[in-house]
């Protein structure tokens, strides 16, 4: 659901294009789409930018570079980067195993990979907080090794890893499925070792999808709230994520401050969205070259 | 050449469809399977099992008392109400947007597709915040709403709006690629044969997109019932009034009523499992239909 891109207009010949208007409903459809899109998405989103415009530029910079705000950005972006990296490595292994190796329960495991998409974030949040708390199933084991997860930045990264887990698997999996086996057979015939043919043949084809999955997991992690706040501990300057700081400011009726922080997150998200669109176009071209 | 090495039928755990020379040694294969399963167990299966274990820790009686508590029942009712409004709203939009984008060409089409995806890029907290900026007391319509004694923020309409926002793209982004791939020939044939617009849609288009539509609706519904961040910002957490199930989980947990929190959470976890099961069935049916269509073309 996340992976598929909805762009990619077919280059229809002029003859077909002219004929298309045979179908009714263009005016109604386009009108409804634009009105609904504007009312639900565009106008409310513009409110964030208009509200922030009330601040002068220096005042805006003051708000978004306050030490507590900077600390929350560092945690949000740092933990998101760490979580997306963990997911890139293990997501690739999971996708590889699911596509290539038969083992009992494979289809069940495959279906359950999407759990983080389907499980409400608050449920994931309290489950992870309970598991990793010092007397939880995993937290007590880790405490023996002297590792604290709950109520530390590490806990934030754990929650973000959970939330981003399906992205890399679901972007890489279809590419591996469609990878022509003849390529690897040819590499083997030509004397390449298994590792060489993975590194030189498989990996270059999979790489754009892997990067796309990484970027999607990273983008999702930046805005994530529900799964994080229970395990994070939410200490200002230490384990407070940027979305939580927005809520804190709102509760103090500091609407301008909350909105300024939100605008920084929005700009980061939109930049990532553009990057992801570019990556997906690249991935399509890479795959198209093989077909 | 490579096949000459294995005159016997392939060993049981040989990678699917790969001859021996292009496959990893068995020890590497087992190692990778173990690594993948340990990772998934730690991050997926254990948290899921933990929800049910904690919910049932004090026995079934406590469990049922928690999920039939009046506050919990109010939360269930509100969650269902929100989904019943938000999902059909985005269903109608998704079909209209996909029909427009997939069946016609017009300038600005790819920008429109990107804009439809926009809510997925927005943090849930920000999704709630923007509605506070529009409908909150100090927002654009705050004064007008107060004069007319209407409440959007910290009331049910705000929760519905925030939910519609976060689930906005689900149906559309499922249908757009599907309808683009299907083209316009069948609909054109129907129109040429004298069918009216709605007849064409219900008799020709809808049967072709039914599985994709269902898939989008299932995912949209799961998110609508489970949304937390956006709803949290606009809800005001009024018990028996503006608490959805995920908010009820948060309140119980913060009050150290852990068993009750996990009991209510287990309802949402069951919903997630049901969603995954339905998704699996729909995916299987889609593959069958595609295989059937493939045979028909051949």
Coordinates of C-alpha atoms in Angstrom, one line a residue:
Chain A
X1 CA 0.0 0.0 0.0
X2 CA 2.8 2.4 0.8
X3 CA 5.2 1.3 -1.8
X4 CA 3.1 1.7 -4.9
X5 CA 3.4 5.0 -6.5
X6 CA 0.3 6.5 -8.0
X7 CA 1.9 8.7 -10.6
X8 CA 3.3 7.3 -13.9
X9 CA 0.9 8.6 -16.5
X10 CA 0.7 6.4 -19.5
X11 CA 1.8 8.1 -22.7
X12 CA -1.4 7.6 -24.6
X13 CA -1.3 8.3 -28.3
X14 CA -3.2 11.5 -29.3
X15 CA -6.0 9.4 -31.0
X16 CA -6.8 7.6 -27.7
X17 CA -6.6 10.8 -25.7
X18 CA -9.1 12.6 -27.8
X19 CA -11.4 9.6 -27.6
X20 CA -11.2 9.6 -23.7
X21 CA -13.7 12.5 -23.4
X22 CA -16.3 10.0 -24.5
X23 CA -16.6 9.1 -20.8
X24 CA -18.8 11.3 -18.6
X25 CA -18.0 12.7 -15.2
X26 CA -14.8 14.6 -15.8
X27 CA -16.2 18.0 -14.6
X28 CA -18.0 16.5 -11.6
X29 CA -15.1 14.3 -10.6
X30 CA -12.4 17.0 -10.9
X31 CA -14.6 19.6 -9.2
X32 CA -15.4 17.3 -6.3
X33 CA -11.8 16.2 -6.0
X34 CA -10.5 19.7 -5.8
X35 CA -13.1 21.1 -3.5
X36 CA -12.8 18.1 -1.0
X37 CA -9.0 18.2 -1.2
X38 CA -9.0 21.9 -0.5
X39 CA -11.4 21.8 2.4
X40 CA -9.9 18.8 4.2
X41 CA -6.2 19.1 3.3
X42 CA -5.0 22.3 1.6
X43 CA -6.8 25.0 3.6
X44 CA -6.1 23.5 7.0
X45 CA -2.5 22.9 6.1
X46 CA -2.1 26.5 4.9
X47 CA -3.3 27.6 8.3
X48 CA 0.0 26.4 9.8
X49 CA 2.0 28.5 7.4
X50 CA -0.2 31.5 7.8
X51 CA -0.1 31.3 11.6
X52 CA 3.7 31.1 11.5
X53 CA 3.8 34.2 9.2
X54 CA 2.5 36.2 12.2
X55 CA 6.0 35.8 13.6
X56 CA 8.8 38.0 12.2
X57 CA 11.7 36.0 10.8
X58 CA 14.1 36.6 13.8
X59 CA 11.3 35.6 16.2
X60 CA 10.6 32.4 14.2
X61 CA 14.3 31.6 14.4
X62 CA 14.3 32.3 18.1
X63 CA 11.4 29.8 18.7
X64 CA 12.8 27.0 16.5
X65 CA 16.4 27.2 17.8
X66 CA 15.6 27.4 21.5
X67 CA 17.8 24.8 23.3
X68 CA 14.8 22.6 24.3
X69 CA 13.5 22.7 20.7
X70 CA 16.9 21.9 19.2
X71 CA 17.3 19.0 21.7
X72 CA 13.9 17.6 20.6
X73 CA 14.9 17.9 16.9
X74 CA 18.2 16.1 17.6
X75 CA 16.4 13.3 19.3
X76 CA 13.6 13.0 16.7
X77 CA 15.9 13.1 13.7
X78 CA 18.7 11.0 15.3
X79 CA 16.5 8.3 16.6
X80 CA 14.6 8.2 13.3
X81 CA 17.8 7.8 11.4
X82 CA 19.0 5.0 13.7
X83 CA 15.7 3.2 13.5
X84 CA 15.5 3.5 9.7
X85 CA 19.1 2.2 9.4
X86 CA 18.3 -0.8 11.6
X87 CA 15.2 -1.4 9.4
X88 CA 17.3 -1.1 6.2
X89 CA 19.7 -3.9 7.3
X90 CA 17.2 -6.3 8.9
X91 CA 14.4 -5.4 6.5
X92 CA 16.6 -6.5 3.6
X93 CA 17.4 -9.8 5.4
X94 CA 13.7 -10.4 6.1
X95 CA 12.7 -9.6 2.5
X96 CA 15.4 -11.9 1.2
X97 CA 14.4 -14.7 3.5
X98 CA 10.7 -14.3 2.7
X99 CA 11.3 -14.3 -1.1
X100 CA 14.0 -16.9 -1.3
X101 CA 13.8 -19.5 1.5
X102 CA 10.9 -21.8 2.2
X103 CA 10.4 -22.5 5.9
X104 CA 7.4 -23.5 7.9
X105 CA 5.1 -20.7 8.7
X106 CA 6.5 -18.4 6.0
X107 CA 3.1 -17.1 4.8
X108 CA 2.0 -16.4 8.3
X109 CA 5.2 -14.4 9.0
X110 CA 4.8 -12.6 5.7
X111 CA 1.3 -11.5 6.6
X112 CA 2.3 -10.4 10.1
X113 CA 5.1 -8.1 8.8
X114 CA 2.3 -5.5 8.1
X115 CA 1.3 -5.5 11.8
X116 CA 2.8 -2.1 12.5
X117 CA 0.6 -0.6 9.8
X118 CA -2.5 -2.1 11.3
X119 CA -1.8 -1.9 15.0
X120 CA -2.9 1.4 16.5
X121 CA 0.2 3.3 17.7
X122 CA -1.1 3.7 21.3
X123 CA -1.3 -0.1 21.6
X124 CA 2.2 -0.5 20.2
X125 CA 3.3 2.3 22.6
X126 CA 2.0 0.7 25.8
X127 CA 3.2 -2.8 24.8
X128 CA 6.7 -1.6 24.1
X129 CA 6.8 0.5 27.3
X130 CA 5.6 -2.5 29.3
X131 CA 8.1 -5.0 27.7
X132 CA 11.1 -2.8 28.1
X133 CA 10.3 -1.3 31.5
X134 CA 12.9 -2.4 34.2
X135 CA 10.6 -5.2 35.4
X136 CA 9.1 -6.1 31.9
X137 CA 9.9 -9.3 29.9
X138 CA 12.7 -7.8 27.9
X139 CA 13.6 -4.9 30.2
X140 CA 14.5 -7.2 33.1
X141 CA 16.8 -9.2 30.8
X142 CA 18.5 -6.1 29.5
X143 CA 18.8 -4.6 33.0
X144 CA 21.0 -7.6 33.9
X145 CA 23.3 -6.6 31.1
X146 CA 23.2 -3.0 32.4
X147 CA 21.2 -1.7 29.4
X148 CA 18.4 0.7 30.0
X149 CA 15.8 1.0 27.2
X150 CA 12.6 2.4 28.6
X151 CA 12.6 6.1 29.3
X152 CA 15.8 6.7 27.4
X153 CA 16.6 7.8 23.7
X154 CA 17.2 4.1 23.0
X155 CA 13.6 3.5 23.9
X156 CA 12.6 6.1 21.3
X157 CA 14.7 4.3 18.7
X158 CA 13.1 0.9 19.6
X159 CA 9.6 2.3 19.1
X160 CA 10.5 4.0 15.8
X161 CA 12.1 0.7 14.6
X162 CA 8.8 -1.1 15.3
X163 CA 6.8 1.6 13.4
X164 CA 9.1 1.6 10.4
X165 CA 9.6 -2.2 10.1
X166 CA 7.3 -2.9 7.2
X167 CA 8.5 -0.2 4.9
X168 CA 11.9 -1.7 3.8
X169 CA 10.5 -5.2 3.6
X170 CA 7.5 -4.1 1.5
X171 CA 9.6 -2.0 -0.9
X172 CA 12.4 -4.5 -1.4
X173 CA 10.3 -7.7 -1.5
X174 CA 8.6 -7.1 -4.9
X175 CA 11.9 -6.1 -6.5
X176 CA 13.5 -9.4 -5.3
X177 CA 10.5 -11.3 -6.5
X178 CA 10.8 -9.9 -10.0
X179 CA 14.6 -10.1 -10.2
X180 CA 15.3 -12.5 -13.2
X181 CA 17.1 -15.6 -11.7
X182 CA 19.1 -15.9 -15.0
X183 CA 21.3 -13.0 -13.9
X184 CA 22.5 -14.8 -10.8
X185 CA 22.8 -18.0 -12.7
X186 CA 24.9 -16.3 -15.4
X187 CA 27.1 -14.7 -12.7
X188 CA 27.6 -18.1 -11.1
X189 CA 28.4 -19.7 -14.5
X190 CA 31.0 -17.1 -15.1
X191 CA 32.7 -18.0 -11.9
X192 CA 31.4 -15.4 -9.4
X193 CA 31.1 -16.5 -5.8
X194 CA 27.7 -16.2 -4.2
X195 CA 28.7 -13.1 -2.3
X196 CA 30.2 -11.5 -5.4
X197 CA 27.0 -12.1 -7.4
X198 CA 24.9 -10.7 -4.5
X199 CA 27.1 -7.6 -4.3
X200 CA 27.6 -7.0 -8.0
X201 CA 24.3 -8.3 -9.4
X202 CA 21.5 -8.4 -6.8
X203 CA 22.4 -5.4 -4.7
X204 CA 22.6 -2.7 -7.5
X205 CA 19.1 -3.7 -8.6
X206 CA 17.7 -3.7 -5.1
X207 CA 19.4 -0.6 -3.9
X208 CA 16.9 2.1 -5.1
X209 CA 14.1 0.2 -3.5
X210 CA 16.2 -0.2 -0.3
X211 CA 16.8 3.5 -0.2
X212 CA 13.1 4.2 -0.9
X213 CA 12.1 2.0 2.0
X214 CA 14.7 3.7 4.2
X215 CA 13.4 7.1 3.3
X216 CA 9.8 6.0 4.0
X217 CA 10.6 4.6 7.4
X218 CA 12.6 7.7 8.2
X219 CA 9.8 10.0 7.1
X220 CA 7.2 8.0 9.1
X221 CA 9.5 8.1 12.2
X222 CA 9.9 11.8 12.2
X223 CA 6.2 12.5 12.8
X224 CA 5.5 9.5 15.0
X225 CA 3.9 10.2 18.3
X226 CA 1.7 7.5 19.8
X227 CA 4.1 4.6 19.9
X228 CA 6.9 6.8 21.3
X229 CA 5.5 8.8 24.2
X230 CA 4.9 5.8 26.5
X231 CA 8.4 4.4 26.3
X232 CA 10.2 7.7 25.9
X233 CA 9.9 9.1 29.5
X234 CA 9.5 12.5 27.9
X235 CA 12.2 14.4 29.8
X236 CA 12.9 17.8 28.4
X237 CA 16.4 18.1 26.8
X238 CA 16.8 14.3 27.0
X239 CA 13.9 12.1 25.8
X240 CA 11.4 14.6 24.5
X241 CA 10.5 14.2 20.8
X242 CA 9.5 17.2 18.6
X243 CA 5.8 16.1 18.1
X244 CA 5.4 15.9 21.9
X245 CA 6.9 19.4 22.3
X246 CA 4.2 20.6 19.9
X247 CA 1.5 19.2 22.2
X248 CA 3.2 20.6 25.3
X249 CA 3.2 24.1 23.8
X250 CA -0.4 23.7 22.8
X251 CA -1.3 22.8 26.3
X252 CA 0.4 26.0 27.4
X253 CA -1.7 27.9 24.9
X254 CA 1.5 28.8 23.0
X255 CA -0.2 28.3 19.6
X256 CA 2.5 30.3 17.7
X257 CA 5.3 28.4 19.2
X258 CA 3.6 25.0 18.6
X259 CA 2.9 26.0 15.0
X260 CA 6.5 27.2 14.3
X261 CA 7.9 23.8 15.4
X262 CA 5.2 22.1 13.3
X263 CA 6.2 24.1 10.2
X264 CA 9.8 22.9 10.6
X265 CA 8.5 19.3 10.7
X266 CA 6.2 19.9 7.8
X267 CA 9.0 21.3 5.6
X268 CA 11.2 18.4 6.5
X269 CA 8.4 15.9 5.6
X270 CA 7.7 17.6 2.3
X271 CA 11.4 17.6 1.4
X272 CA 11.4 13.9 2.1
X273 CA 8.2 13.3 0.1
X274 CA 9.9 14.9 -2.9
X275 CA 13.1 12.8 -2.3
X276 CA 10.9 9.6 -2.1
X277 CA 9.1 10.5 -5.3
X278 CA 12.5 10.9 -7.0
X279 CA 13.8 7.6 -5.6
X280 CA 10.7 5.8 -6.8
X281 CA 11.1 7.1 -10.3
X282 CA 14.8 6.0 -10.2
X283 CA 13.8 2.6 -8.9
X284 CA 11.2 2.2 -11.8
X285 CA 13.9 3.1 -14.3
X286 CA 16.3 0.6 -12.8
X287 CA 13.8 -2.1 -12.9
X288 CA 12.6 -1.1 -16.3
X289 CA 16.1 -1.5 -17.7
X290 CA 16.1 -5.1 -16.6
X291 CA 12.7 -6.1 -18.1
Chain B
X1 CA 25.8 -26.2 -17.2
X2 CA 24.8 -25.4 -13.7
X3 CA 22.0 -27.9 -13.7
X4 CA 24.5 -30.7 -14.5
X5 CA 25.7 -30.7 -10.9
X6 CA 22.3 -31.7 -9.6
X7 CA 20.9 -34.6 -11.5
X8 CA 18.8 -35.6 -8.5
X9 CA 15.6 -33.7 -7.6
X10 CA 16.5 -30.6 -5.5
X11 CA 16.9 -31.1 -1.8
X12 CA 14.1 -30.0 0.4
X13 CA 15.3 -26.6 1.6
X14 CA 16.8 -25.4 -1.6
X15 CA 15.9 -21.9 -2.5
X16 CA 12.8 -21.6 -4.6
X17 CA 13.6 -22.1 -8.3
X18 CA 17.3 -21.6 -8.0
X19 CA 19.8 -24.2 -9.2
X20 CA 22.5 -25.1 -6.7
X21 CA 25.4 -23.0 -8.1
X22 CA 23.3 -19.8 -7.8
X23 CA 22.3 -20.6 -4.2
X24 CA 23.8 -19.9 -0.8
X25 CA 25.4 -22.7 1.3
X26 CA 22.8 -24.3 3.6
X27 CA 24.5 -22.9 6.7
X28 CA 24.2 -19.3 5.4
X29 CA 20.5 -19.9 4.5
X30 CA 19.7 -21.2 8.0
X31 CA 21.6 -18.4 9.6
X32 CA 19.7 -15.7 7.6
X33 CA 16.4 -17.4 8.4
X34 CA 17.3 -17.4 12.1
X35 CA 18.4 -13.8 12.1
X36 CA 15.2 -12.7 10.3
X37 CA 13.0 -14.6 12.7
X38 CA 14.8 -13.3 15.8
X39 CA 14.4 -9.8 14.6
X40 CA 10.7 -10.2 13.8
X41 CA 10.1 -12.1 17.1
X42 CA 11.7 -9.3 19.2
X43 CA 10.0 -6.4 17.4
X44 CA 6.6 -7.9 16.3
X45 CA 5.6 -11.1 17.9
X46 CA 6.6 -10.5 21.4
X47 CA 4.9 -7.1 21.7
X48 CA 1.7 -8.5 20.2
X49 CA 1.8 -11.5 22.6
X50 CA 2.5 -9.1 25.5
X51 CA -0.7 -7.1 24.9
X52 CA -2.9 -10.3 25.3
X53 CA -0.8 -11.7 28.1
X54 CA -1.1 -8.4 30.2
X55 CA -4.8 -8.1 29.3
X56 CA -5.6 -11.6 30.6
X57 CA -3.1 -11.6 33.5
X58 CA -5.8 -11.2 36.2
X59 CA -8.2 -13.6 34.6
X60 CA -11.2 -13.4 32.2
X61 CA -13.6 -11.8 34.8
X62 CA -11.3 -8.8 35.2
X63 CA -10.8 -8.7 31.4
X64 CA -14.6 -8.6 30.7
X65 CA -15.2 -6.1 33.4
X66 CA -12.6 -3.8 31.8
X67 CA -14.0 -4.0 28.3
X68 CA -17.6 -3.6 29.4
X69 CA -16.9 -0.6 31.7
X70 CA -19.2 2.3 30.8
X71 CA -16.3 4.5 29.7
X72 CA -14.9 1.7 27.5
X73 CA -18.3 1.2 25.9
X74 CA -18.6 4.9 25.3
X75 CA -15.2 4.8 23.7
X76 CA -16.2 1.9 21.5
X77 CA -19.4 3.7 20.4
X78 CA -17.4 6.9 19.5
X79 CA -14.7 5.0 17.6
X80 CA -17.4 3.2 15.5
X81 CA -19.2 6.5 14.9
X82 CA -16.1 8.2 13.7
X83 CA -15.2 5.3 11.4
X84 CA -18.8 5.2 10.0
X85 CA -18.5 8.8 9.0
X86 CA -14.8 9.0 8.0
X87 CA -14.5 5.9 5.9
X88 CA -17.5 6.5 3.6
X89 CA -16.4 10.1 3.1
X90 CA -13.0 9.1 1.9
X91 CA -14.5 6.2 -0.1
X92 CA -16.6 8.6 -2.1
X93 CA -13.6 10.9 -2.5
X94 CA -11.3 8.1 -3.4
X95 CA -13.6 6.8 -6.2
X96 CA -14.2 10.3 -7.6
X97 CA -10.5 11.2 -7.5
X98 CA -9.4 7.9 -9.1
X99 CA -12.1 8.2 -11.8
X100 CA -10.9 11.7 -12.7
X101 CA -7.2 11.0 -12.6
X102 CA -7.2 7.5 -14.2
X103 CA -9.8 8.0 -16.9
X104 CA -8.9 11.5 -18.2
X105 CA -5.8 13.4 -19.0
X106 CA -5.5 17.0 -18.0
X107 CA -2.7 19.5 -17.1
X108 CA -1.6 19.4 -13.5
X109 CA -2.5 15.7 -13.0
X110 CA 0.7 14.6 -11.4
X111 CA 0.6 17.5 -9.0
X112 CA -2.9 16.5 -8.0
X113 CA -1.8 13.0 -7.3
X114 CA 1.1 14.2 -5.1
X115 CA -1.3 16.5 -3.2
X116 CA -3.7 13.6 -2.5
X117 CA -0.8 11.7 -0.9
X118 CA 0.2 14.7 1.2
X119 CA -1.6 13.7 4.5
X120 CA 0.6 10.6 4.7
X121 CA 3.7 12.9 5.0
X122 CA 2.2 15.0 7.8
X123 CA 2.9 14.1 11.5
X124 CA -0.4 13.0 13.3
X125 CA 0.2 15.7 15.9
X126 CA 0.5 18.4 13.1
X127 CA -2.7 17.0 11.5
X128 CA -4.6 17.7 14.7
X129 CA -2.9 21.1 15.2
X130 CA -4.0 22.5 11.9
X131 CA -7.6 21.9 12.7
X132 CA -7.1 23.6 16.1
X133 CA -5.7 26.6 14.1
X134 CA -8.8 26.7 11.9
X135 CA -11.6 25.8 14.3
X136 CA -10.1 26.4 17.8
X137 CA -11.2 29.2 20.0
X138 CA -8.4 31.4 18.8
X139 CA -8.6 30.0 15.3
X140 CA -10.0 31.4 12.1
X141 CA -13.6 30.4 12.7
X142 CA -13.3 30.3 16.5
X143 CA -15.3 33.5 17.2
X144 CA -18.0 32.6 14.7
X145 CA -18.4 29.1 16.1
X146 CA -18.7 30.4 19.6
X147 CA -21.3 33.0 18.6
X148 CA -23.4 30.2 17.1
X149 CA -22.8 28.0 20.1
X150 CA -21.0 25.4 17.9
X151 CA -18.1 23.3 19.0
X152 CA -15.7 21.5 16.7
X153 CA -12.4 21.3 18.7
X154 CA -12.7 19.3 21.9
X155 CA -15.9 17.8 20.4
X156 CA -16.9 15.0 18.1
X157 CA -16.8 17.0 14.8
X158 CA -13.1 17.8 15.4
X159 CA -12.3 14.1 16.0
X160 CA -14.1 13.2 12.8
X161 CA -12.3 15.9 10.7
X162 CA -8.9 14.9 12.0
X163 CA -9.6 11.3 11.3
X164 CA -10.8 12.1 7.8
X165 CA -7.5 14.0 7.3
X166 CA -5.2 11.2 8.4
X167 CA -7.1 8.5 6.4
X168 CA -7.6 10.8 3.3
X169 CA -5.3 9.1 0.8
X170 CA -6.0 5.4 1.6
X171 CA -8.8 4.6 -1.0
X172 CA -7.6 7.0 -3.7
X173 CA -4.0 5.7 -3.7
X174 CA -5.2 2.1 -3.9
X175 CA -7.6 2.9 -6.8
X176 CA -5.5 5.3 -8.9
X177 CA -2.8 2.8 -10.1
X178 CA -5.4 0.1 -10.5
X179 CA -7.7 2.1 -12.7
X180 CA -4.8 3.6 -14.7
X181 CA -3.7 0.0 -15.5
X182 CA -7.2 -0.9 -16.6
X183 CA -7.5 1.9 -19.1
X184 CA -10.8 3.2 -20.5
X185 CA -11.7 0.7 -23.3
X186 CA -14.4 -1.2 -21.4
X187 CA -16.2 2.0 -20.2
X188 CA -16.0 3.5 -23.7
X189 CA -17.6 0.3 -25.1
X190 CA -20.4 0.6 -22.6
X191 CA -21.0 4.2 -23.4
X192 CA -21.0 3.6 -27.2
X193 CA -23.5 0.7 -26.6
X194 CA -25.8 3.3 -25.0
X195 CA -25.2 2.9 -21.3
X196 CA -25.6 6.0 -19.1
X197 CA -22.7 7.3 -16.9
X198 CA -23.8 5.8 -13.6
X199 CA -24.8 2.5 -15.3
X200 CA -21.3 2.3 -16.8
X201 CA -19.8 3.0 -13.4
X202 CA -21.8 0.4 -11.5
X203 CA -21.9 -2.3 -14.1
X204 CA -18.4 -2.0 -15.7
X205 CA -16.0 -0.1 -13.5
X206 CA -17.1 -1.1 -10.0
X207 CA -16.8 -4.9 -10.7
X208 CA -13.3 -4.3 -12.0
X209 CA -12.1 -2.4 -9.0
X210 CA -14.0 -4.1 -6.2
X211 CA -11.0 -5.9 -4.6
X212 CA -8.8 -2.8 -4.8
X213 CA -11.7 -0.7 -3.3
X214 CA -12.2 -3.2 -0.5
X215 CA -8.5 -3.3 0.2
X216 CA -8.4 0.5 0.5
X217 CA -11.5 0.6 2.7
X218 CA -10.0 -2.1 5.1
X219 CA -6.8 -0.1 5.6
X220 CA -8.7 3.2 5.8
X221 CA -10.9 1.7 8.5
X222 CA -8.0 0.3 10.5
X223 CA -6.3 3.7 10.6
X224 CA -9.6 5.5 11.4
X225 CA -10.3 3.3 14.4
X226 CA -6.8 3.3 15.6
X227 CA -5.7 6.9 15.1
X228 CA -4.2 8.4 18.2
X229 CA -1.9 11.5 17.7
X230 CA -4.3 13.6 15.6
X231 CA -7.3 12.7 17.6
X232 CA -5.5 13.3 20.9
X233 CA -4.8 16.9 19.9
X234 CA -8.4 17.8 19.0
X235 CA -10.2 15.6 21.6
X236 CA -9.9 17.3 24.9
X237 CA -10.1 13.8 26.5
X238 CA -13.6 14.2 27.9
X239 CA -14.7 10.9 29.4
X240 CA -17.9 9.4 28.0
X241 CA -17.8 12.3 25.5
X242 CA -14.7 12.6 23.3
X243 CA -12.7 9.5 24.1
X244 CA -12.0 7.1 21.3
X245 CA -10.6 3.6 22.1
X246 CA -6.9 4.6 21.6
X247 CA -7.4 7.6 23.9
X248 CA -9.1 5.4 26.5
X249 CA -6.0 3.2 26.4
X250 CA -3.8 6.2 27.1
X251 CA -5.9 7.4 30.0
X252 CA -6.1 4.0 31.7
X253 CA -2.4 3.5 31.3
X254 CA -1.6 6.9 32.7
X255 CA -3.8 6.1 35.7
X256 CA -1.7 3.0 36.3
X257 CA -4.7 0.8 35.5
X258 CA -2.4 -1.4 33.4
X259 CA -4.7 -4.5 33.1
X260 CA -7.6 -2.4 32.0
X261 CA -5.4 -0.5 29.6
X262 CA -4.2 -3.7 28.0
X263 CA -7.7 -5.2 28.0
X264 CA -9.0 -2.2 25.9
X265 CA -5.8 -2.3 23.8
X266 CA -6.4 -6.0 23.1
X267 CA -9.7 -5.0 21.4
X268 CA -7.6 -2.8 19.0
X269 CA -5.0 -5.5 18.6
X270 CA -7.8 -8.0 17.6
X271 CA -9.0 -5.4 15.1
X272 CA -5.5 -5.2 13.7
X273 CA -5.3 -9.0 13.3
X274 CA -8.7 -9.0 11.6
X275 CA -7.5 -6.3 9.3
X276 CA -4.4 -8.3 8.4
X277 CA -6.5 -11.4 7.8
X278 CA -8.9 -9.6 5.5
X279 CA -6.0 -7.9 3.7
X280 CA -4.5 -11.4 3.1
X281 CA -7.8 -12.7 1.7
X282 CA -8.3 -9.7 -0.6
X283 CA -4.7 -10.0 -1.8
X284 CA -5.2 -13.7 -2.6
X285 CA -8.5 -12.9 -4.5
X286 CA -6.8 -10.1 -6.4
X287 CA -4.0 -12.6 -7.5
X288 CA -6.7 -15.1 -8.6
X289 CA -8.5 -12.5 -10.6
X290 CA -5.3 -11.4 -12.3
X291 CA -4.4 -15.0 -13.1
X292 CA -7.8 -15.5 -14.5
X293 CA -7.6 -12.3 -16.6
X294 CA -4.2 -13.4 -17.8
X295 CA -5.6 -16.8 -19.0
X296 CA -8.5 -15.0 -20.7
X297 CA -6.1 -12.8 -22.7
X298 CA -3.8 -15.7 -23.7

